[in-house]
Structures are given as structure tokens and as C-alpha cells.
XYZ file of C-alpha atoms in Angstrom:
596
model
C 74.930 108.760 142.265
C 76.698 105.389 141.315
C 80.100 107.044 142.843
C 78.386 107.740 145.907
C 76.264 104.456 146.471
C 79.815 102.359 145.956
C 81.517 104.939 148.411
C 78.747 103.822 150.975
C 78.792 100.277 150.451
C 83.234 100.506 150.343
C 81.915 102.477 154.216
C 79.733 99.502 154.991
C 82.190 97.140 154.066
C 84.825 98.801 156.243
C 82.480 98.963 159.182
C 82.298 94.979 159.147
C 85.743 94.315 158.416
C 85.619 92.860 155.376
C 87.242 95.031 152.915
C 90.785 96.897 152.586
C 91.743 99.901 154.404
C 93.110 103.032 152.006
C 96.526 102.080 150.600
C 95.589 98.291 150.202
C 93.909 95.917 147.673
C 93.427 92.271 147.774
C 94.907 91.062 144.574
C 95.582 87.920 143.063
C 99.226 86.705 143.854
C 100.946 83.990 142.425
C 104.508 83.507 143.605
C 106.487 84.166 147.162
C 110.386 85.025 146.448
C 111.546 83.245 149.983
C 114.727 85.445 150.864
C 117.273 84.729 154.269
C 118.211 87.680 156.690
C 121.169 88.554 154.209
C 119.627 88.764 151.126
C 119.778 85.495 149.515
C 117.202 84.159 147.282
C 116.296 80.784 148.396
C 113.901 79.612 146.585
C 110.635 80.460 144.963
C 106.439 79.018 146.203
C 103.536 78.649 144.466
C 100.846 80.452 146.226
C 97.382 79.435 146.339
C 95.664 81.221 142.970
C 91.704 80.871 144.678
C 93.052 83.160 147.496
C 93.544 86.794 146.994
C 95.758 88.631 149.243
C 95.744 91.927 151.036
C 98.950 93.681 149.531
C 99.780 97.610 149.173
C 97.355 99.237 146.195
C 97.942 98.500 142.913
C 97.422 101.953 141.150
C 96.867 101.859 137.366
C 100.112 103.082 135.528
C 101.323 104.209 132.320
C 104.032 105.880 130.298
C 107.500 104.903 129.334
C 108.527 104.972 132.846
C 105.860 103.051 134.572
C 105.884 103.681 138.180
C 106.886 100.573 140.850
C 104.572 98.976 143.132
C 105.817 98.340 146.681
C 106.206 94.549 147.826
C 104.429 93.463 145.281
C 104.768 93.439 141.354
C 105.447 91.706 138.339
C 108.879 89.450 137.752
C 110.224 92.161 135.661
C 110.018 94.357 139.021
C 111.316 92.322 141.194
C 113.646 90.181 139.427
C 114.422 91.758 136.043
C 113.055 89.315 134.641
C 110.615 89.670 131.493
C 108.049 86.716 131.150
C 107.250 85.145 128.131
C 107.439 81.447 126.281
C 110.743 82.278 127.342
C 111.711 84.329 130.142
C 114.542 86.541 128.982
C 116.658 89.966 130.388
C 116.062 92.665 128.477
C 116.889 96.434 128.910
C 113.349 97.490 129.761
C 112.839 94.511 132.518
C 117.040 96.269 133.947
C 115.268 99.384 133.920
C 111.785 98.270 136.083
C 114.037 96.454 138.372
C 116.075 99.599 138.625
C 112.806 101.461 139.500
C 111.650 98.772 142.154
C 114.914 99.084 143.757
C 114.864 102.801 143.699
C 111.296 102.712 145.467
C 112.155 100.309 147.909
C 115.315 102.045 149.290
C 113.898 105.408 149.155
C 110.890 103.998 151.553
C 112.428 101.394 153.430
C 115.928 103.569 154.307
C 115.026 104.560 157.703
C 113.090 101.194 158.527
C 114.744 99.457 161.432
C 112.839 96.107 160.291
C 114.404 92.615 160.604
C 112.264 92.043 156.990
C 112.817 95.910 155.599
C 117.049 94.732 155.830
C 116.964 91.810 154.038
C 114.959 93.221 151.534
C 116.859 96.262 151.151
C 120.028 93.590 150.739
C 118.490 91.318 148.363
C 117.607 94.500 146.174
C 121.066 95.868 146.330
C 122.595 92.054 145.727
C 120.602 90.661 143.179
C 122.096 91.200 139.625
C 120.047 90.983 136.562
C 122.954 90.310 134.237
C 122.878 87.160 135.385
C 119.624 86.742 136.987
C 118.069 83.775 134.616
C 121.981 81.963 135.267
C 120.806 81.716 139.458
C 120.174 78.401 139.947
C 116.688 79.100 142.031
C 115.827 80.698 138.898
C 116.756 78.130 136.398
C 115.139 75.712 138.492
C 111.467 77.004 138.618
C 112.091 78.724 135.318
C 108.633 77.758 134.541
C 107.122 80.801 136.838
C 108.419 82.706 133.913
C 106.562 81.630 131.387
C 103.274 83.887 131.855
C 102.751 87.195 133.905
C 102.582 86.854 137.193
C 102.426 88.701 140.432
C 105.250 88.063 143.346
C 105.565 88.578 147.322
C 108.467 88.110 149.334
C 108.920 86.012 152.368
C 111.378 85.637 154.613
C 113.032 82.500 155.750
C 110.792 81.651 158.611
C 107.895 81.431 156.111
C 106.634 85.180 157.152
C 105.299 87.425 154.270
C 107.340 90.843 154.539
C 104.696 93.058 153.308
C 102.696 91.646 156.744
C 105.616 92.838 158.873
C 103.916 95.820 161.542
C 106.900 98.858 160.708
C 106.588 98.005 157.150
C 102.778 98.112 156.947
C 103.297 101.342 158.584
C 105.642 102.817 155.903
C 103.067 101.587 153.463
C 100.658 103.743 155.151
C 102.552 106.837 155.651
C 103.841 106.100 151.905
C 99.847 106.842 150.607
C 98.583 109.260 152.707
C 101.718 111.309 151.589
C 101.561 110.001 148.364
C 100.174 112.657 145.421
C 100.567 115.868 144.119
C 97.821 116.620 141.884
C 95.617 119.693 142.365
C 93.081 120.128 145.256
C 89.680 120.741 144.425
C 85.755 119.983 146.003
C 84.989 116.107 145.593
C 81.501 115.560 143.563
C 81.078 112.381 145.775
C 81.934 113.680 149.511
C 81.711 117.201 148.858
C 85.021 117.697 150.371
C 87.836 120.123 149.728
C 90.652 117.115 148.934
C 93.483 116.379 146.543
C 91.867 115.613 142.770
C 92.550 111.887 140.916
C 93.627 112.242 137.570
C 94.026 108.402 136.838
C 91.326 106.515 138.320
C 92.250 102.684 139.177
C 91.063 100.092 137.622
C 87.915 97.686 137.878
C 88.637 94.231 137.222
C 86.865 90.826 137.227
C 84.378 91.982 134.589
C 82.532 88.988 133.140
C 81.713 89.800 129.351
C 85.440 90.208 128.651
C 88.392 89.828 131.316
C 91.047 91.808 130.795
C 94.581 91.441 132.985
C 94.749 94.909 133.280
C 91.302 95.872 134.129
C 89.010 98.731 132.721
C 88.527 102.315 134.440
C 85.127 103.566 135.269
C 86.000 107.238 134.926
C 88.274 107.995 132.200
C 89.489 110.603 130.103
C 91.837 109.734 127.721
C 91.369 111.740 124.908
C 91.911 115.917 124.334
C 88.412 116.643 122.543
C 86.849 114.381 126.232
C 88.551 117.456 127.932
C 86.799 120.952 128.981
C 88.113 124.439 130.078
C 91.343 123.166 129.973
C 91.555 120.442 132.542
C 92.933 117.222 131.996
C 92.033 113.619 132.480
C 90.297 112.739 136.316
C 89.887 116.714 136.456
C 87.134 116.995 134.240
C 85.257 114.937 136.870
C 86.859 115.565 140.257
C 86.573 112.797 142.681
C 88.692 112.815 145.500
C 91.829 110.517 146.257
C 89.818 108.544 148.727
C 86.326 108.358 147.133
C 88.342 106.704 143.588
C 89.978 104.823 145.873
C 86.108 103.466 147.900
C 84.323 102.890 144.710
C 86.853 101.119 142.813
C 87.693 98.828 146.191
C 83.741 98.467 146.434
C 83.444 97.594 142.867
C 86.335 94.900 142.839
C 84.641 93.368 146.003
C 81.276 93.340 144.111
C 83.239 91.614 141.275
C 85.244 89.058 142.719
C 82.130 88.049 145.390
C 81.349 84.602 146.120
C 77.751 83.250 147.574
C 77.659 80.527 150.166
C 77.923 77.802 147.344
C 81.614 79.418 146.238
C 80.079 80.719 142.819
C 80.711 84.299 141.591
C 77.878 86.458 142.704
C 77.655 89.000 139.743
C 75.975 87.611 136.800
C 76.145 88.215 133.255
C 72.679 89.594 131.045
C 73.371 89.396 127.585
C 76.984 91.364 127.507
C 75.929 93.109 130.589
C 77.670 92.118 133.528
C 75.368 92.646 136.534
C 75.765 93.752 140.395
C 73.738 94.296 143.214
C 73.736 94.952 146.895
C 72.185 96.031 149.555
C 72.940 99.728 151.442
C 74.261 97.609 154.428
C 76.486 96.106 153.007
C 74.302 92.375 154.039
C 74.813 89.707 151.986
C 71.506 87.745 152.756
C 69.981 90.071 150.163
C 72.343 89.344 147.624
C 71.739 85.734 148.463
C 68.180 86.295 147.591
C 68.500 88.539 144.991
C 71.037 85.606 143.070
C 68.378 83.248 143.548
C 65.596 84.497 142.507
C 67.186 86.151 139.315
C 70.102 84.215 137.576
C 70.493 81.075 138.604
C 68.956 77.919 137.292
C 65.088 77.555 136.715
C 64.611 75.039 139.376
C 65.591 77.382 142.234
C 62.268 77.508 143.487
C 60.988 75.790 147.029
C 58.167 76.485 149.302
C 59.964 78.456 151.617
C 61.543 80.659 149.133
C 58.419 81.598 147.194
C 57.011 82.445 150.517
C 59.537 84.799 151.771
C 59.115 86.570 148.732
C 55.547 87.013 149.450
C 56.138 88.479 152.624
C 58.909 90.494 151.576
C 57.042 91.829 148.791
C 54.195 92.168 151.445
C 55.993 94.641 153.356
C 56.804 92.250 156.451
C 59.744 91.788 157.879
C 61.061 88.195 157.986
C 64.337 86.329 157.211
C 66.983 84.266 155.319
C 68.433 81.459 156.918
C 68.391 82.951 159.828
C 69.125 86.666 158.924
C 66.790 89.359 159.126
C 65.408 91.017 156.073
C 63.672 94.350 155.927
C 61.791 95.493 152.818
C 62.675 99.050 153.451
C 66.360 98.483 153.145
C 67.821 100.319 149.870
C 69.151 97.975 146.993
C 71.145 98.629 143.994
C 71.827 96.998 140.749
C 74.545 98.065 138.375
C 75.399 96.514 134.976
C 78.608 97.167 133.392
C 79.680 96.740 129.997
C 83.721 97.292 128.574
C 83.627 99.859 125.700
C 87.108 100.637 124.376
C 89.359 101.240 127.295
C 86.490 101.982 130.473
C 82.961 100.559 131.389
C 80.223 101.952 129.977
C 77.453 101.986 132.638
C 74.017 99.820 130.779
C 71.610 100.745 134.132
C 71.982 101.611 137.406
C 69.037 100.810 139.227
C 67.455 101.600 142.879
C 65.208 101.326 144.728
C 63.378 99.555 148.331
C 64.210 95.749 148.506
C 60.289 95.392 149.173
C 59.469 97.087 146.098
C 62.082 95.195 144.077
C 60.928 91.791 145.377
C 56.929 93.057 144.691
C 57.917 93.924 140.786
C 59.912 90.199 140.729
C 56.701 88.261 142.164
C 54.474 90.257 140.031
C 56.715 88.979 136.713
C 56.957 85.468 137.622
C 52.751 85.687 138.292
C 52.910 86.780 134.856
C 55.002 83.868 133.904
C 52.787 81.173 135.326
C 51.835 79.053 132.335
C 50.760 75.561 132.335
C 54.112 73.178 132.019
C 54.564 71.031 129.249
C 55.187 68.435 131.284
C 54.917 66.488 134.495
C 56.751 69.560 136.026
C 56.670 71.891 139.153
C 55.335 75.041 137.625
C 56.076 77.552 140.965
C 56.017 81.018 141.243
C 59.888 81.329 140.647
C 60.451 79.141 137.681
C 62.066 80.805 135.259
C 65.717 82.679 135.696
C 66.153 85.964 133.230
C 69.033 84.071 132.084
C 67.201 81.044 130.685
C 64.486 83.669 129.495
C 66.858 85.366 127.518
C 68.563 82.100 125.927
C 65.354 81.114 124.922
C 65.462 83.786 122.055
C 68.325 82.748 120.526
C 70.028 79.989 118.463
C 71.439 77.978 121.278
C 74.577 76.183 120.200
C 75.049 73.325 122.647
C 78.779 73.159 121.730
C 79.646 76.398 123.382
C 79.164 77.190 127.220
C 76.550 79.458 128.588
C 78.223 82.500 128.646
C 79.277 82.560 124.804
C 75.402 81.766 124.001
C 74.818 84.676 125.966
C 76.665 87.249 124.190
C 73.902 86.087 121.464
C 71.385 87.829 122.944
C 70.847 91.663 121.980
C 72.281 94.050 124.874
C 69.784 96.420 123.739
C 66.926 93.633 124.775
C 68.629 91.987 127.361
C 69.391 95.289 129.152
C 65.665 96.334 128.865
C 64.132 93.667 129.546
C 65.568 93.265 133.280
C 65.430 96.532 134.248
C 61.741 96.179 132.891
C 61.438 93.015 135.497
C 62.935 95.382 138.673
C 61.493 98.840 137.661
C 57.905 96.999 137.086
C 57.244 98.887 133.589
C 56.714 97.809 130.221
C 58.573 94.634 128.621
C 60.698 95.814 125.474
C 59.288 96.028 122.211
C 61.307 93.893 120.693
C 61.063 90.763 122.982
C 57.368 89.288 121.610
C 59.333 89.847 118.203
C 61.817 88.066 119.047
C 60.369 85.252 120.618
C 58.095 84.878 117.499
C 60.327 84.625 115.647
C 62.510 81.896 117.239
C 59.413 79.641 117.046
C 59.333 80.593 113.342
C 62.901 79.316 112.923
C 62.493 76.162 114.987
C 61.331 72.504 114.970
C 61.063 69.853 117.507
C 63.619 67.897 117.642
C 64.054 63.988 118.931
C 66.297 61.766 119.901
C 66.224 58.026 119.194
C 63.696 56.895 121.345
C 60.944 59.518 119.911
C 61.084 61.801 122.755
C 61.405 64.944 122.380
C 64.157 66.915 123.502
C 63.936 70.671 121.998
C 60.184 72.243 121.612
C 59.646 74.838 119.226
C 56.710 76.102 121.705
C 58.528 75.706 124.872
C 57.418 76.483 128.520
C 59.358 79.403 128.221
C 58.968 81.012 125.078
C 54.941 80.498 125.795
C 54.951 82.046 129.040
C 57.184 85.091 127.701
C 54.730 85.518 124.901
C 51.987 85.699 127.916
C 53.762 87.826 130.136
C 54.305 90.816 127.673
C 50.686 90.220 125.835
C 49.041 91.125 129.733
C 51.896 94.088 130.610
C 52.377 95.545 127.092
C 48.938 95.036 125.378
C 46.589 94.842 128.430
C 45.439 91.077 127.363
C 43.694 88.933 130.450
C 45.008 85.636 130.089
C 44.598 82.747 132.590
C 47.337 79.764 133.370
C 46.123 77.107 131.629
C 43.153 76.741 128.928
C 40.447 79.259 128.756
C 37.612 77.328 126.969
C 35.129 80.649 126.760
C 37.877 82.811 125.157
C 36.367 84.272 121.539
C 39.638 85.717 121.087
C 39.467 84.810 116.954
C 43.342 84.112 117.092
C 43.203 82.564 120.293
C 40.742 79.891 119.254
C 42.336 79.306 115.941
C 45.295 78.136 117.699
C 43.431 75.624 119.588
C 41.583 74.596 116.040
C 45.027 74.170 114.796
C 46.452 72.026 117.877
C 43.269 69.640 117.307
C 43.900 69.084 113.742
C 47.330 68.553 115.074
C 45.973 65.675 117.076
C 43.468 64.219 115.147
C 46.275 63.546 112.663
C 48.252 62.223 115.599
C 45.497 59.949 116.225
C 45.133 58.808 112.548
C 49.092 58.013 112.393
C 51.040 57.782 116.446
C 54.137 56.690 114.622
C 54.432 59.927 112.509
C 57.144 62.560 113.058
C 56.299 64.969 110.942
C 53.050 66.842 111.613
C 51.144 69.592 109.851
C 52.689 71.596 113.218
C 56.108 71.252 111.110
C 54.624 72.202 107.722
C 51.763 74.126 108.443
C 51.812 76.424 111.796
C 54.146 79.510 110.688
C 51.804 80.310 107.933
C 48.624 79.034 109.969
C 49.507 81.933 112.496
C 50.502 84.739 109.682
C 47.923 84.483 106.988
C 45.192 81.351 108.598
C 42.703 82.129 105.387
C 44.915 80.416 103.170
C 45.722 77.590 105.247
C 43.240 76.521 106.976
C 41.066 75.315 103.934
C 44.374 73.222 103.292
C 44.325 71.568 106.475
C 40.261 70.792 106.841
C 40.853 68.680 103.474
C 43.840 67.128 104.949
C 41.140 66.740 108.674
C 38.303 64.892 106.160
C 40.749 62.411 105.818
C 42.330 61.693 108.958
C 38.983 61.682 110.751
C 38.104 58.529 108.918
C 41.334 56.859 109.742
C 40.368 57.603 113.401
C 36.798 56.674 113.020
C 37.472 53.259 111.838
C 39.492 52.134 115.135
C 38.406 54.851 117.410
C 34.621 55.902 116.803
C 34.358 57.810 120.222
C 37.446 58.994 119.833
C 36.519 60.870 116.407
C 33.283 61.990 118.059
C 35.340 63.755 120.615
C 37.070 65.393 117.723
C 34.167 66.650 115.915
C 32.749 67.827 118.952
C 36.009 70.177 120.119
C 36.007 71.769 116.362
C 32.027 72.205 116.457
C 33.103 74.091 119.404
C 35.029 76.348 118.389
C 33.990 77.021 114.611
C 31.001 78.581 116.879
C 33.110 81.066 118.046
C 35.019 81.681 114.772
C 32.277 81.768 112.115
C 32.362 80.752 108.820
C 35.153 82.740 107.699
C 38.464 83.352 109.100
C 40.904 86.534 109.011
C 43.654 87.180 106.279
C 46.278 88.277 108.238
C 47.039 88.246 112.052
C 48.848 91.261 113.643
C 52.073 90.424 115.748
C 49.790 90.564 119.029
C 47.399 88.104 117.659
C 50.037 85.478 116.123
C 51.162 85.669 119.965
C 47.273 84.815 120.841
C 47.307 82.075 118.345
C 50.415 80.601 119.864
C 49.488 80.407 123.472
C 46.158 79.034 121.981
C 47.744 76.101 120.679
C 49.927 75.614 123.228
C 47.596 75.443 126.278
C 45.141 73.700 123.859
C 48.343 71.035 123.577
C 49.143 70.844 127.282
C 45.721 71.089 129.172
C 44.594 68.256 131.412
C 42.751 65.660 129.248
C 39.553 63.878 130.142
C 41.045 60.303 131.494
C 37.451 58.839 129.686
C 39.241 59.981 126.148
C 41.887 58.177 125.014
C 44.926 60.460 123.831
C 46.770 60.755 120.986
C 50.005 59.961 122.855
């Protein structure tokens, strides 16, 4: 099914323009070899390294002998030159040269091409005895240095693998290229020549590798069956391997409109998605709402997923949208020497938009600050960071390898499918908080919560999917959930000692609230002894004030009773949390004076 989808979309692609034909890749390039009509080397460009170009396929290649690439290759291929701190001859860079020559004449012999002769000369000219002595070479020596790949151009600035006869040979060169065994495609269903190596898929996020990783692999005799060997074990035709791994690289190397990579990376997953048309407004969407930063959200984007989600048709700047196209999201991880596939998932872009909106409802939490709290708020990305130790000295993406795989992995396809959260993810969260403090910079303001925005509204979102809890945005006053309104008991005796002492730091929140939410019995009496005399503080400068106090725990003592629980379960420490926290955060009467 994944084989298949990618074969569409590489179709798709091809339809528009915007991909290779059979025999060609676009692959990064480094260097142009500029060569005159006889031969000569005249010197050697830089190319462009943001611009992939359109050059004959690179297959994937092995053995002692590894097979040449035509017009475009390594230095050791086209110069006999091995790179390296420093670039040296050896006898295995002679013999690659030797094989690039050997390609080039056998395909090029009966090309009449202005470009196919000089090439042909240079190749039978250049000597790799003294190949690092030539002074173009001694004078850019640097190229050298790391692994590169090169083109040739001819004197008038003109690439050579762009010239029409040689493009042509290139053709004929691949669809007569292969000899493995014939046998029925499981992607077309056709009777076609077999792949034994499949090519490979590069640009992968979690862990770049020069050489790429291979989707389909067989590399070991106890992975074969009834005697078949490697890509035979699970025949895909020559040009399905060749769609899906094209499709794949395009999906990889993708930019949106602001020049960022379009796949994203959950946990160690790395993630890709498109539609069955090959549009990329629904990527463009998709990238939005999902992985990129949690102020994403405007007006017009949280309606158009409404209406998408709705069923009606509408658009994105300026390009229609229908909820009835198919979507599909892949995530990748490298195991060993191929990609393991995490989850492949599919379905309607209307129904994928409808389980998105429905997650973010779920979300909705009152902010802990003067903030925008919008339908589309939170990214998975920052979701999933907030469950971790967050090390502000690495980058994003090392922070993200943090987060479990297993988690990460189920928790999105939980957001797109529209099922249950994971497990594991109140858990985790939990325990975060557990391991946390607020922390403040110089002024007093604080810069890290232990109860953030995030962390409370994940702790909401999987006690109403997971556990069937009803829980509103902000504060629900005539909640008797017991945990529930001993988290708001706590977050007043948080404030009344607030009140009693602004300047102070430290609060019972720091000492008190990881036991308060495990085992409340023993702390609470604690803390009321600790109330008795803060209250008086307050009561001495702010009588109404204290009033106010007594009156909010009167309040809820009514709905606890004069004895309180042991233990809480892990679904009730989740209640006591969100207690205190939209107990913290809800709108204050401006008649009160606060305790900030």
C-alpha cells in the first residue's frame, strides 16, 4: 500500500512537471569540470549547493567493483582522484577512473555530439599519474578535501549531460539497462523485469546519512525465502522502485512557500504527508496546523479548518481544497541499514482536518497569561517537548530525540486517526511536573512553569478522550470532583501565603504540591497549620482580603467534607492538577485585590 500510494503521487508529480522522468534524479552537485572541444581541463566551478540538479540516476552500488555513474560522480570517478584532508592517487581511485572511462566510451562511441567528443577526449587524455601535479588541480585543490559530486561543462558554459543526443543515450542507456529476472510487480501488477537493489532514500531527518537508507532491503541469507535473493523476495518492478524512491526523495527534500523543509521530525520519527494529487496547498495546511510553532494560528486559518472539517469545499490562498481528496502521512525511522516504516496513515483530508479540530477543542485551556488561546495553539512538536527535560543548550531537533518514539509515534497518529491518546502520555506529563520548579530570572518573572499551558491542557485532553472526564476551559466552580477541588484548596493556600509574604520565592507549591497530589491526607493538615498563620498576616493589612479567603475555602471544604482521601489514583492527581491550575489562572474579581 505505501509502494503504491508513492507510485501515484511519483504519477502525479510527473503529470505536473515537477519531478524526474525514469533514468534521472535531481541530486545535489557540487563542482562543474569546465573542459574545451579537445579535451582540456580548464578549470574547475563551484556550483550552487541550495540547487539540486536533474542528472542521470544515481543507482545504489556495491561490491569491490562498484559500478560508474554516467556524467556525474564522485572525484575519484572522474578524476582519479580520492578525497580526503588530503586528496591523494591511489590504486582504487586508478581503478574507478578506469571504470568511468570504460562506461563513457562504451556509451558515448557512436555519439556524433560536439560535447560527447570532448568528453570522450578528456577521458582518454587525462592521466591520473599525475593528475594532483595539473595545475587546475593544484589550484582548487581544496574541492578535494571532502566528497563531492562533479558535472562537466564545456567551454561555452553549457552542462554536457544537458546536451539533446546525449540525454538521449542516457535514455536508451536505462531502458536497456538490466538483466535481472522478470516476474509480476506487487505494485502495478505487471509482468516486468524484478529490482534486486532498491535505490536509496535520502534526506531523512533523525539521522542523515551521505549514502542514504533503502526502504526495501534484503541483505541478509536467513531475510531470504524459497531461494530468492535480495529485491526478489519482494518483487517490485524496475519502474515502480524507481517512482517510489523518486516520490520519496521529492517528499524529503520539499520546501513550503517560506523555503523551510516540509517533512517534520516526531520524536525520531521523521514525518511525510501529501495529498493524492500531488497539491501542495494541503501540505501547506497540513505543516501549519501540525509542526510548526504554537502561534500559527489566525482567524482565517481556524476557520478554514472548520469548514474543511465541515465537509465544504473552500480554499488556501487562493487554491481550492476539497475534503474528499485522499491524504497520506508516512513516518520513517533508519534502523540498521533501511527505514523502518513507524505509521503509515490514510485517510479523507476532511476527516483528517475533523480529528485535528476535535484535538485542539480538547486542548482549549485557559492561558496562563495575557495570551491568544485559539483553536490551533499548540503544535505536536511543542506538545511533545513539553514532556521532557529541555536542555536549552542544544537545538530543537536533539531535544527531540528525547522524547520516546514509542509515545511520540502514538500519540500523533492518535491526533489523525481520532482514537485514544497513549497510555503513557498523562504519565509522562505527571511526572515532568513532579521533576520541575518554576524558575525566574532577575527581575522575579517567571520564565519556566512547572504547570504550564501545555502540560495542563495535555493533562485535559487525555482525562476527556481516555477516561471520559467532562471538563470545561476555564474554572468550574460546581465541580465536586474530590481531587479536583483539592487542587483549587491547594492553589488558595498557595495565595493566601502569597498574600501574607509578595516578596517570597519559595511557596508551599515548591515544597508541598507533589505530595499534596499523591497522598493529600498527610499534607494537608501540614499546610492548614501553616494557613492559621498566614491568614493573620493578611488580616492585619488586608481584612477584606482575608475574608475573601475564608470564604473560597468555606467553599470548598463543603464539597470535600471533613476528611480527605489517602491516596489519589494517576487520573485524579491529573484532576488535582488542572484544579489548581485553572483555580491559579481564572479571571479575578477586579473588587479583590490579588496576590500579585
Amino acid at each position: 500500500m505505501i509502494l503504491q500510494a508513492l507510485t501515484s503521487l511519483y504519477e502525479a508529480l510527473d503529470r505536473k512537471g515537477e519531478i524526474p522522468r525514469p533514468g534521472w534524479a535531481m541530486t545535489n552537485v557540487s563542482y562543474a569540470l569546465q573542459i574545451d572541444k579537445d579535451g582540456q581541463l580548464l578549470d574547475i566551478f563551484q556550483l550552487d549547493k541550495s540547487t539540486k540538479r536533474e542528472v542521470p540516476l544515481h543507482f545504489k552500488r556495491s561490491g569491490q567493483r562498484p559500478p560508474a555513474y554516467f556524467l556525474c560522480d564522485n572525484s575519484m570517478y572522474c578524476l582519479g582522484i580520492e578525497s580526503g584532508k588530503v586528496p591523494k592517487v591511489t590504486e582504487k581511485s586508478k581503478m574507478r577512473f578506469s571504470l568511468f572511462a570504460e562506461k563513457h566510451q562504451e556509451l558515448l562511441a557512436n555519439c556524433n555530439s560536439y560535447a560527447a567528443k570532448a568528453l570522450l577526449r578528456f577521458l582518454e587524455q587525462w592521466n591520473t599519474e599525475v593528475a594532483l601535479s595539473n595545475e587546475i588541480i593544484a589550484s582548487n585543490i581544496s574541492c578535494f578535501m571532502k566528497d563531492a559530486n562533479y558535472l562537466f561543462m564545456m567551454s561555452d558554459g553549457t552542462f554536457i549531460h544537458n546536451d539533446k543526443e546525449i540525454r538521449r543515450v542516457s535514455d536508451d542507456s536505462c531502458s536497456e539497462q538490466g538483466k535481472g529476472e522478470e516476474g509480476l510487480c506487487l505494485v502495478t501488477g505487471e509482468q516486468t523485469e524484478i529490482v534486486r537493489i532498491h535505490n536509496s532514500v535520502k534526506g531523512v531527518i533523525a539521522k542523515p546519512s551521505p549514502n542514504g537508507w533503502t526502504l526495501v532491503s534484503f541483505d541478509k541469507d536467513a531475510f531470504n525465502s524459497y531461494g530468492r535473493k535480495q529485491g526478489e523476495n519482494a518483487p517490485v518492478g524496475k519502474y515502480a522502485e524507481f517512482a517510489y524512491t523518486t516520490a520519496l526523495n521529492y517528499l524529503l527534500a520539499q520546501k513550503n512557500s517560506k523555503g523551510e523543509q516540509m517533512a517534520m521530525l516526531i520524536g525520531d520519527t521523521t514525518t511525510v504527508f501529501w495529498a493524492e494529487d500531488a497539491q501542495e496547498q494541503y501540505q501547506e495546511v497540513f505543516a501549519n496546523i501540525s509542526c510548526t510553532d504554537d502561534k500559527v494560528s489566525s482567524g482565517d486559518l481556524e476557520a478554514f479548518v472548520k469548514a474543511i472539517a465541515n465537509g465544504e469545499n473552500t480554499d488556501w490562498d487562493g487554491l481550492p481544497v476539497n475534503p474528499q481528496n485522499r491524504f497520506y502521512i508516512l513516518g520513517i525511522v533508519p534502523n540498521a541499514a533501511r527505514l523502518s516504516v513507524r505509521f503509515f496513515l490514510q485517510d479523507s483530508f476532511g476527516n483528517i482536518m475533523k480529528n485535528i479540530k476535535e484535538h485542539y477543542e480538547r486542548l482549549e485551556i485557559v492561558p496562563n497569561r495575557q495570551s491568544d488561546n485559539r483553536l490551533i495553539n499548540f503544535s505536536v512538536e511543542k506538545l511533545l517537548l513539553s514532556i521532557i527535560r529541555y536542555d536549552e543548550k542544544k537545538k530543537k531537533k536533539e531535544n527531540m530525540k528525547r522524547v520516546s518514539s514509542q509515545t511520540a509515534g502514538e500519540f500523533f497518529r492518535s491526533i489523525i486517526n481520532g482514537s485514544r491518546y497513549p497510555s503513557t502520555l498523562l504519565q509522562r506529563t505527571i511526572i515532568r511536573i513532579r521533576a520541575e520548579s518554576d524558575k525566574y530570572n532577575k527581575d522575579g518573572e517567571c520564565i519556566k512553569r512547572k504547570i504550564s499551558m501545555r502540560r495542563a491542557a495535555l493533562i485535559k485532553a487525555v482525562l476527556i478522550k481516555n477516561h471520559g472526564y467532562e471538563i470545561k476551559e476555564a474554572l468550574m466552580k460546581q465541580e465536586k470532583n474530590v481531587a479536583y477541588c483539592l487542587g483549587q484548596l491547594f492553589c488558595i493556600l498557595e495565595n493566601i501565603q502569597r498574600a501574607a509574604s509578595p516578596e517570597l520565592k519559595v511557596t508551599i507549591k515548591d515544597r508541598y504540591f507533589n505530595s499534596a497530589s499523591v497522598t493529600p491526607k498527610v499534607v494537608m493538615s501540614t499546610l492548614f497549620r501553616l494557613k492559621t498563620h498566614h491568614i493573620r498576616v493578611v488580616a492585619r493589612e488586608k481584612p477584606r482580603l482575608a475574608g475573601y479567603f475564608e470564604n473560597e475555602i468555606t467553599d470548598i471544604m463543603v464539597k470535600l467534607g471533613t476528611d480527605f482521601p489517602k491516596t489519589l489514583t494517576l487520573e485524579e492527581q491529573g484532576m488535582f492538577i488542572l484544579g489548581y491550575y485553572q483555580k491559579r489562572y481564572e479571571k479575578k474579581n477586579n473588587n479583590i485585590e490579588e496576590e500579585n
